[in-house]
XYZ file of C-alpha atoms in Angstrom:
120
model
C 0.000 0.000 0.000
C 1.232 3.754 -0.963
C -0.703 6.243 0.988
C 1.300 8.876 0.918
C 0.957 10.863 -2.379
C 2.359 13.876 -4.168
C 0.723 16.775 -4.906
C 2.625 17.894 -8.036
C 2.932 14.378 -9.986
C 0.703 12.104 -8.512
C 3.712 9.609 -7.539
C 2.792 7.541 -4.476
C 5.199 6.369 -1.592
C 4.834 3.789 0.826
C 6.503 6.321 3.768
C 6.246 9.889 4.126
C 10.030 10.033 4.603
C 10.286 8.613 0.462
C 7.748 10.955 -0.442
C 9.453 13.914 1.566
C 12.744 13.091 -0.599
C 10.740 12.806 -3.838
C 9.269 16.079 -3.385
C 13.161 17.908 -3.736
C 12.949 16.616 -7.310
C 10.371 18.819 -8.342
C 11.854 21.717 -6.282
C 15.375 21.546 -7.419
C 16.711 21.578 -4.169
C 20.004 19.606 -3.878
C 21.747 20.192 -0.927
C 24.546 17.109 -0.724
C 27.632 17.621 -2.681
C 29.931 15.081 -3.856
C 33.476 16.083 -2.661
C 34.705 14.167 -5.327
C 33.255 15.331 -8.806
C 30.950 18.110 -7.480
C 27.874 16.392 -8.273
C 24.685 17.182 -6.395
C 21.963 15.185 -4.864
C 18.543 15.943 -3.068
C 19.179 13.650 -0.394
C 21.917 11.821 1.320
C 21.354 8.189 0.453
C 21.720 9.013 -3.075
C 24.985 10.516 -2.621
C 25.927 7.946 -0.916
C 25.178 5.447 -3.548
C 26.812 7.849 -6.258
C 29.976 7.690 -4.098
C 30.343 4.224 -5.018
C 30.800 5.123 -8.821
C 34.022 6.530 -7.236
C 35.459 3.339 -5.594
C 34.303 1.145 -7.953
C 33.025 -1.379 -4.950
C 31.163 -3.601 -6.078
C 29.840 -5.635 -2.826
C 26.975 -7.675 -4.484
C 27.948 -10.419 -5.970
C 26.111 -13.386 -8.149
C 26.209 -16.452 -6.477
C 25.552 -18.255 -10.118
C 28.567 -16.719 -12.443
C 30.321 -14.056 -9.888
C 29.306 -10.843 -11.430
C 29.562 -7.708 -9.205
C 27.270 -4.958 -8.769
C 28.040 -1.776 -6.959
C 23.699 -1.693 -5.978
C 21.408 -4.480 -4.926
C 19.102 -3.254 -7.272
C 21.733 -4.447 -10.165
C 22.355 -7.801 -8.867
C 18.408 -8.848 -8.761
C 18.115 -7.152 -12.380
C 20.662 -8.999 -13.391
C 19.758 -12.408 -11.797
C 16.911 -12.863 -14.068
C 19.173 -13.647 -16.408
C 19.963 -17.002 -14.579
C 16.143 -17.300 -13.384
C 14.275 -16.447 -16.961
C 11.895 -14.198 -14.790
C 10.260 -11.570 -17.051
C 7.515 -9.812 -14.290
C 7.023 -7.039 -16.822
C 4.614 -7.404 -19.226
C 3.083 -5.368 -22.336
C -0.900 -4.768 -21.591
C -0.887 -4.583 -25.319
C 0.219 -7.691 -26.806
C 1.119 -9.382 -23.731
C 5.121 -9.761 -24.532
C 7.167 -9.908 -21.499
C 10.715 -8.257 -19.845
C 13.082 -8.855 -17.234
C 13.093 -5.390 -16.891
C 10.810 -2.368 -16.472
C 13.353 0.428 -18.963
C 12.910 -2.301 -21.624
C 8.851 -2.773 -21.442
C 8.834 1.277 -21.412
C 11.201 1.139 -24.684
C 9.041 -1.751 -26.207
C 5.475 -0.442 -25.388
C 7.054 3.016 -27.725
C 6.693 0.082 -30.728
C 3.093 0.411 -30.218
C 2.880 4.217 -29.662
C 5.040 5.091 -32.426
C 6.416 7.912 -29.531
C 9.956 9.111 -30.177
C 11.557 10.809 -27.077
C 14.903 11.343 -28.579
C 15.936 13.617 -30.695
C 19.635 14.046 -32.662
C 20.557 17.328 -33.023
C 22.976 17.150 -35.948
């Protein structure tokens, strides 16, 4: 359940605290600094997550082939590749994904919608 819902986009968060953060995405407010490239972030736990670009850590590993992931979020992405678990699938035509950025891509075969543009 996500009770907690914002006003400007409609987004909805399972804790305030989440939708608190998301909220500093629509304001532009980004008060953590990266001390290393200068990049800023809205909240703390992001910039501690970019940090990790920095070290190149990588602390989750694959207990099937070894691959390392610098965020958990990674290492289950990529673990469907083992499993063969696709839980995204097209309302359309009922094709399915191991992952949500390539059912968004995919459902743009249907739309004919073209978000990017070259500029050359």
């Amino acid at each position: 359940e996500k009770p907690h819902k914002c006003d400007v986009c409609g987004a909805r968060f399972a804790r305030k605290q989440h939708l608190e953060t998301h909220k500093k995405t629509h304001t532009g407010e980004k008060r953590y600094n990266c001390d290393v490239c200068g990049a800023t972030f809205a909240d703390r736990s992001n910039l501690r997550r970019h940090k990790i670009t920095h070290t190149g850590e990588k602390p989750y590993k694959c207990d099937d082939c070894g691959a390392g992931f610098a965020r958990k979020h990674g290492l289950e992405t990529h673990r469907r590749t083992h499993t063969g678990e696709k839980p995204y699938k097209c309302d359309i035509c009922d094709a399915d994904f191991s992952q949500s950025g390539i059912l968004e891509a995919h459902k743009r075969t249907h739309t004919g919608e073209k978000p990017y543009k070259c500029d050359i």
